[in-house]
Structures are given as C-alpha cells and as structure tokens.
Amino acid sequence: MAKLGRYVPVERPDIDDGIYLAKILSAEVKTWPDGNSSVNWKFELSQPPFIGKKVWIWGSTGAVPTPRAKLTLWGAILDQQPETMKDENFDTKVFEGYYVKITIKTWEKESGGTKQAVTDINILNEADVSMLTLWLGQAGITGAIKVAVKKV
C-alpha cells in the first residue's frame, strides 16, 4: 500500500500518435534556472476510449508571444491576442476548460528513449462539437462547455 503524500505512478493506456479531442486542464508558466520560461499545458483526452478516465498528456510552448511563436497561435485559437498575453499580469488560467483538437506525436530523445507530447492544438468544427457533446453526455459529464472555434 502506498504511503499518503507519496506519488504512486499510474499505468497510462497507450496513446497512438494522432489527432484527439481534449480539454485544457491547465496552462502554467514555469521559469527555468537560466531565466527562460515556458508554458506547460496539461490536457485530458475527451473521446472514447479515454473519456472519463482522466488520461492526461502534456505539451509546452514558449512563454513569450512573438509573431511566429506557438504560444501566439495557440492563444489566437483560444481567443487571446498577443498584446494581451505580453502583459505581465496576464493569467494563463483563461485557457483552462477549453475543448480543442490536439495533435499528439512521439519522438526519440537525444538522451535515449522516447517522448510523447501535444505538438499542436486546433479549433473544433461543427461535427467535432456534436461528437464531443454526445461523448460527454454518455460519460455523464454535464454542464456548459467552452470550445475553441475561432479560425486563425
């Protein structure tokens, strides 16, 4: 039996590379020892066979919304302007709760082994929203949903 307060790894189901519907659970800025920062994103897969099972996957973007930065694109998809995101008081919590399409990819790390992460997000189309609504209902997940539908 695990001791309280100690992390116990949980077996995560295999996730094939591809495009999935997911909910953004968090987007947190992390500052590294060298002074650089990034936004670490946590997603929960929201389609069968993962829906309702708390299957999470992570992604990362830079923390500065420059014109070509991934953060700028992801922010625009989530209805945030670069000027707003540059403000030192900008709160990344505005991203939480949105349902988006995510692209999951696996690659070989230079240090050996593999890494799997979210490499892109995108809007939901009308068919995606219909399927998501159906799946959430089947999983007993109720309430209003926020979906990314703004084309960039």
PDB file of N, CA and C in Angstrom, residues 69-113:
ATOM      1  N   ALA A  69       5.570  32.547 -32.726  1.00  0.00           N
ATOM      2  CA  ALA A  69       5.616  31.602 -31.608  1.00  0.00           C
ATOM      3  C   ALA A  69       4.370  30.726 -31.549  1.00  0.00           C
ATOM      4  N   LYS A  70       4.571  29.505 -31.079  1.00  0.00           N
ATOM      5  CA  LYS A  70       3.455  28.571 -30.892  1.00  0.00           C
ATOM      6  C   LYS A  70       2.449  29.152 -29.903  1.00  0.00           C
ATOM      7  N   LEU A  71       2.923  29.842 -28.869  1.00  0.00           N
ATOM      8  CA  LEU A  71       2.020  30.451 -27.893  1.00  0.00           C
ATOM      9  C   LEU A  71       1.082  31.454 -28.562  1.00  0.00           C
ATOM     10  N   THR A  72       1.599  32.217 -29.519  1.00  0.00           N
ATOM     11  CA  THR A  72       0.780  33.202 -30.224  1.00  0.00           C
ATOM     12  C   THR A  72      -0.342  32.506 -30.990  1.00  0.00           C
ATOM     13  N   LEU A  73      -0.011  31.429 -31.697  1.00  0.00           N
ATOM     14  CA  LEU A  73      -1.021  30.683 -32.452  1.00  0.00           C
ATOM     15  C   LEU A  73      -2.036  30.039 -31.519  1.00  0.00           C
ATOM     16  N   TRP A  74      -1.549  29.351 -30.480  1.00  0.00           N
ATOM     17  CA  TRP A  74      -2.462  28.698 -29.540  1.00  0.00           C
ATOM     18  C   TRP A  74      -3.354  29.736 -28.852  1.00  0.00           C
ATOM     19  N   GLY A  75      -2.773  30.868 -28.477  1.00  0.00           N
ATOM     20  CA  GLY A  75      -3.552  31.933 -27.842  1.00  0.00           C
ATOM     21  C   GLY A  75      -4.636  32.456 -28.763  1.00  0.00           C
ATOM     22  N   ALA A  76      -4.310  32.633 -30.055  1.00  0.00           N
ATOM     23  CA  ALA A  76      -5.302  33.125 -31.018  1.00  0.00           C
ATOM     24  C   ALA A  76      -6.446  32.126 -31.164  1.00  0.00           C
ATOM     25  N   ILE A  77      -6.131  30.836 -31.197  1.00  0.00           N
ATOM     26  CA  ILE A  77      -7.166  29.803 -31.277  1.00  0.00           C
ATOM     27  C   ILE A  77      -8.089  29.894 -30.065  1.00  0.00           C
ATOM     28  N   LEU A  78      -7.521  30.292 -28.928  1.00  0.00           N
ATOM     29  CA  LEU A  78      -8.277  30.388 -27.679  1.00  0.00           C
ATOM     30  C   LEU A  78      -8.742  31.822 -27.407  1.00  0.00           C
ATOM     31  N   ASP A  79      -8.796  32.639 -28.475  1.00  0.00           N
ATOM     32  CA  ASP A  79      -9.365  33.988 -28.441  1.00  0.00           C
ATOM     33  C   ASP A  79      -8.576  34.975 -27.579  1.00  0.00           C
ATOM     34  N   GLN A  80      -7.254  34.838 -27.576  1.00  0.00           N
ATOM     35  CA  GLN A  80      -6.399  35.779 -26.844  1.00  0.00           C
ATOM     36  C   GLN A  80      -5.433  36.443 -27.824  1.00  0.00           C
ATOM     37  N   GLN A  81      -5.265  37.733 -27.694  1.00  0.00           N
ATOM     38  CA  GLN A  81      -4.388  38.497 -28.569  1.00  0.00           C
ATOM     39  C   GLN A  81      -2.967  38.550 -27.999  1.00  0.00           C
ATOM     40  N   PRO A  82      -1.938  38.588 -28.863  1.00  0.00           N
ATOM     41  CA  PRO A  82      -0.550  38.647 -28.380  1.00  0.00           C
ATOM     42  C   PRO A  82      -0.299  39.816 -27.428  1.00  0.00           C
ATOM     43  N   GLU A  83      -0.912  40.967 -27.716  1.00  0.00           N
ATOM     44  CA  GLU A  83      -0.698  42.133 -26.856  1.00  0.00           C
ATOM     45  C   GLU A  83      -1.184  41.855 -25.437  1.00  0.00           C
ATOM     46  N   THR A  84      -2.308  41.164 -25.330  1.00  0.00           N
ATOM     47  CA  THR A  84      -2.861  40.820 -24.018  1.00  0.00           C
ATOM     48  C   THR A  84      -1.947  39.838 -23.300  1.00  0.00           C
ATOM     49  N   MET A  85      -1.432  38.846 -24.050  1.00  0.00           N
ATOM     50  CA  MET A  85      -0.591  37.814 -23.434  1.00  0.00           C
ATOM     51  C   MET A  85       0.777  38.351 -23.021  1.00  0.00           C
ATOM     52  N   LYS A  86       1.211  39.472 -23.609  1.00  0.00           N
ATOM     53  CA  LYS A  86       2.502  40.063 -23.238  1.00  0.00           C
ATOM     54  C   LYS A  86       2.441  40.798 -21.906  1.00  0.00           C
ATOM     55  N   ASP A  87       1.250  41.166 -21.480  1.00  0.00           N
ATOM     56  CA  ASP A  87       1.076  41.896 -20.226  1.00  0.00           C
ATOM     57  C   ASP A  87       1.601  41.048 -19.067  1.00  0.00           C
ATOM     58  N   GLU A  88       2.397  41.647 -18.194  1.00  0.00           N
ATOM     59  CA  GLU A  88       2.972  40.886 -17.070  1.00  0.00           C
ATOM     60  C   GLU A  88       1.918  40.355 -16.115  1.00  0.00           C
ATOM     61  N   ASN A  89       0.723  40.914 -16.150  1.00  0.00           N
ATOM     62  CA  ASN A  89      -0.364  40.443 -15.284  1.00  0.00           C
ATOM     63  C   ASN A  89      -1.281  39.439 -15.978  1.00  0.00           C
ATOM     64  N   PHE A  90      -0.922  39.026 -17.207  1.00  0.00           N
ATOM     65  CA  PHE A  90      -1.750  38.074 -17.940  1.00  0.00           C
ATOM     66  C   PHE A  90      -1.805  36.751 -17.177  1.00  0.00           C
ATOM     67  N   ASP A  91      -3.013  36.226 -17.020  1.00  0.00           N
ATOM     68  CA  ASP A  91      -3.215  34.986 -16.272  1.00  0.00           C
ATOM     69  C   ASP A  91      -3.554  33.859 -17.246  1.00  0.00           C
ATOM     70  N   THR A  92      -2.685  32.871 -17.338  1.00  0.00           N
ATOM     71  CA  THR A  92      -2.889  31.758 -18.266  1.00  0.00           C
ATOM     72  C   THR A  92      -4.091  30.895 -17.894  1.00  0.00           C
ATOM     73  N   LYS A  93      -4.698  31.149 -16.751  1.00  0.00           N
ATOM     74  CA  LYS A  93      -5.897  30.387 -16.358  1.00  0.00           C
ATOM     75  C   LYS A  93      -7.053  30.607 -17.338  1.00  0.00           C
ATOM     76  N   VAL A  94      -6.999  31.691 -18.147  1.00  0.00           N
ATOM     77  CA  VAL A  94      -8.067  31.924 -19.130  1.00  0.00           C
ATOM     78  C   VAL A  94      -8.138  30.792 -20.155  1.00  0.00           C
ATOM     79  N   PHE A  95      -7.057  30.024 -20.315  1.00  0.00           N
ATOM     80  CA  PHE A  95      -7.037  28.926 -21.273  1.00  0.00           C
ATOM     81  C   PHE A  95      -7.723  27.668 -20.732  1.00  0.00           C
ATOM     82  N   GLU A  96      -7.834  27.573 -19.425  1.00  0.00           N
ATOM     83  CA  GLU A  96      -8.340  26.352 -18.801  1.00  0.00           C
ATOM     84  C   GLU A  96      -9.814  26.117 -19.128  1.00  0.00           C
ATOM     85  N   GLY A  97     -10.146  24.869 -19.366  1.00  0.00           N
ATOM     86  CA  GLY A  97     -11.527  24.480 -19.593  1.00  0.00           C
ATOM     87  C   GLY A  97     -11.941  24.421 -21.052  1.00  0.00           C
ATOM     88  N   TYR A  98     -11.117  24.948 -21.954  1.00  0.00           N
ATOM     89  CA  TYR A  98     -11.449  24.886 -23.372  1.00  0.00           C
ATOM     90  C   TYR A  98     -11.275  23.472 -23.911  1.00  0.00           C
ATOM     91  N   TYR A  99     -12.190  23.070 -24.786  1.00  0.00           N
ATOM     92  CA  TYR A  99     -12.041  21.828 -25.545  1.00  0.00           C
ATOM     93  C   TYR A  99     -11.446  22.188 -26.895  1.00  0.00           C
ATOM     94  N   VAL A 100     -10.422  21.436 -27.289  1.00  0.00           N
ATOM     95  CA  VAL A 100      -9.694  21.684 -28.528  1.00  0.00           C
ATOM     96  C   VAL A 100      -9.361  20.344 -29.184  1.00  0.00           C
ATOM     97  N   LYS A 101      -8.919  20.425 -30.425  1.00  0.00           N
ATOM     98  CA  LYS A 101      -8.300  19.271 -31.071  1.00  0.00           C
ATOM     99  C   LYS A 101      -6.816  19.364 -30.758  1.00  0.00           C
ATOM    100  N   ILE A 102      -6.212  18.247 -30.391  1.00  0.00           N
ATOM    101  CA  ILE A 102      -4.768  18.240 -30.145  1.00  0.00           C
ATOM    102  C   ILE A 102      -4.103  17.246 -31.089  1.00  0.00           C
ATOM    103  N   THR A 103      -2.872  17.528 -31.425  1.00  0.00           N
ATOM    104  CA  THR A 103      -2.054  16.593 -32.186  1.00  0.00           C
ATOM    105  C   THR A 103      -1.019  16.021 -31.234  1.00  0.00           C
ATOM    106  N   ILE A 104      -0.988  14.695 -31.145  1.00  0.00           N
ATOM    107  CA  ILE A 104      -0.024  14.008 -30.281  1.00  0.00           C
ATOM    108  C   ILE A 104       1.025  13.346 -31.170  1.00  0.00           C
ATOM    109  N   LYS A 105       2.289  13.581 -30.816  1.00  0.00           N
ATOM    110  CA  LYS A 105       3.401  12.970 -31.556  1.00  0.00           C
ATOM    111  C   LYS A 105       4.391  12.363 -30.573  1.00  0.00           C
ATOM    112  N   THR A 106       5.060  11.317 -31.026  1.00  0.00           N
ATOM    113  CA  THR A 106       6.111  10.650 -30.264  1.00  0.00           C
ATOM    114  C   THR A 106       7.415  10.787 -31.046  1.00  0.00           C
ATOM    115  N   TRP A 107       8.521  11.052 -30.338  1.00  0.00           N
ATOM    116  CA  TRP A 107       9.819  11.155 -31.000  1.00  0.00           C
ATOM    117  C   TRP A 107      10.909  10.607 -30.094  1.00  0.00           C
ATOM    118  N   GLU A 108      12.058  10.326 -30.716  1.00  0.00           N
ATOM    119  CA  GLU A 108      13.219   9.826 -29.999  1.00  0.00           C
ATOM    120  C   GLU A 108      13.939  10.997 -29.330  1.00  0.00           C
ATOM    121  N   LYS A 109      14.261  10.832 -28.050  1.00  0.00           N
ATOM    122  CA  LYS A 109      15.024  11.856 -27.335  1.00  0.00           C
ATOM    123  C   LYS A 109      16.510  11.639 -27.598  1.00  0.00           C
ATOM    124  N   GLU A 110      17.268  12.729 -27.611  1.00  0.00           N
ATOM    125  CA  GLU A 110      18.712  12.626 -27.808  1.00  0.00           C
ATOM    126  C   GLU A 110      19.365  11.791 -26.719  1.00  0.00           C
ATOM    127  N   SER A 111      18.805  11.851 -25.515  1.00  0.00           N
ATOM    128  CA  SER A 111      19.369  11.113 -24.379  1.00  0.00           C
ATOM    129  C   SER A 111      18.927   9.646 -24.365  1.00  0.00           C
ATOM    130  N   GLY A 112      18.156   9.248 -25.360  1.00  0.00           N
ATOM    131  CA  GLY A 112      17.646   7.888 -25.423  1.00  0.00           C
ATOM    132  C   GLY A 112      16.193   7.834 -24.986  1.00  0.00           C
ATOM    133  N   GLY A 113      15.508   6.810 -25.394  1.00  0.00           N
ATOM    134  CA  GLY A 113      14.102   6.675 -25.051  1.00  0.00           C
ATOM    135  C   GLY A 113      13.229   7.532 -25.948  1.00  0.00           C
TER     136      GLY A 113
END
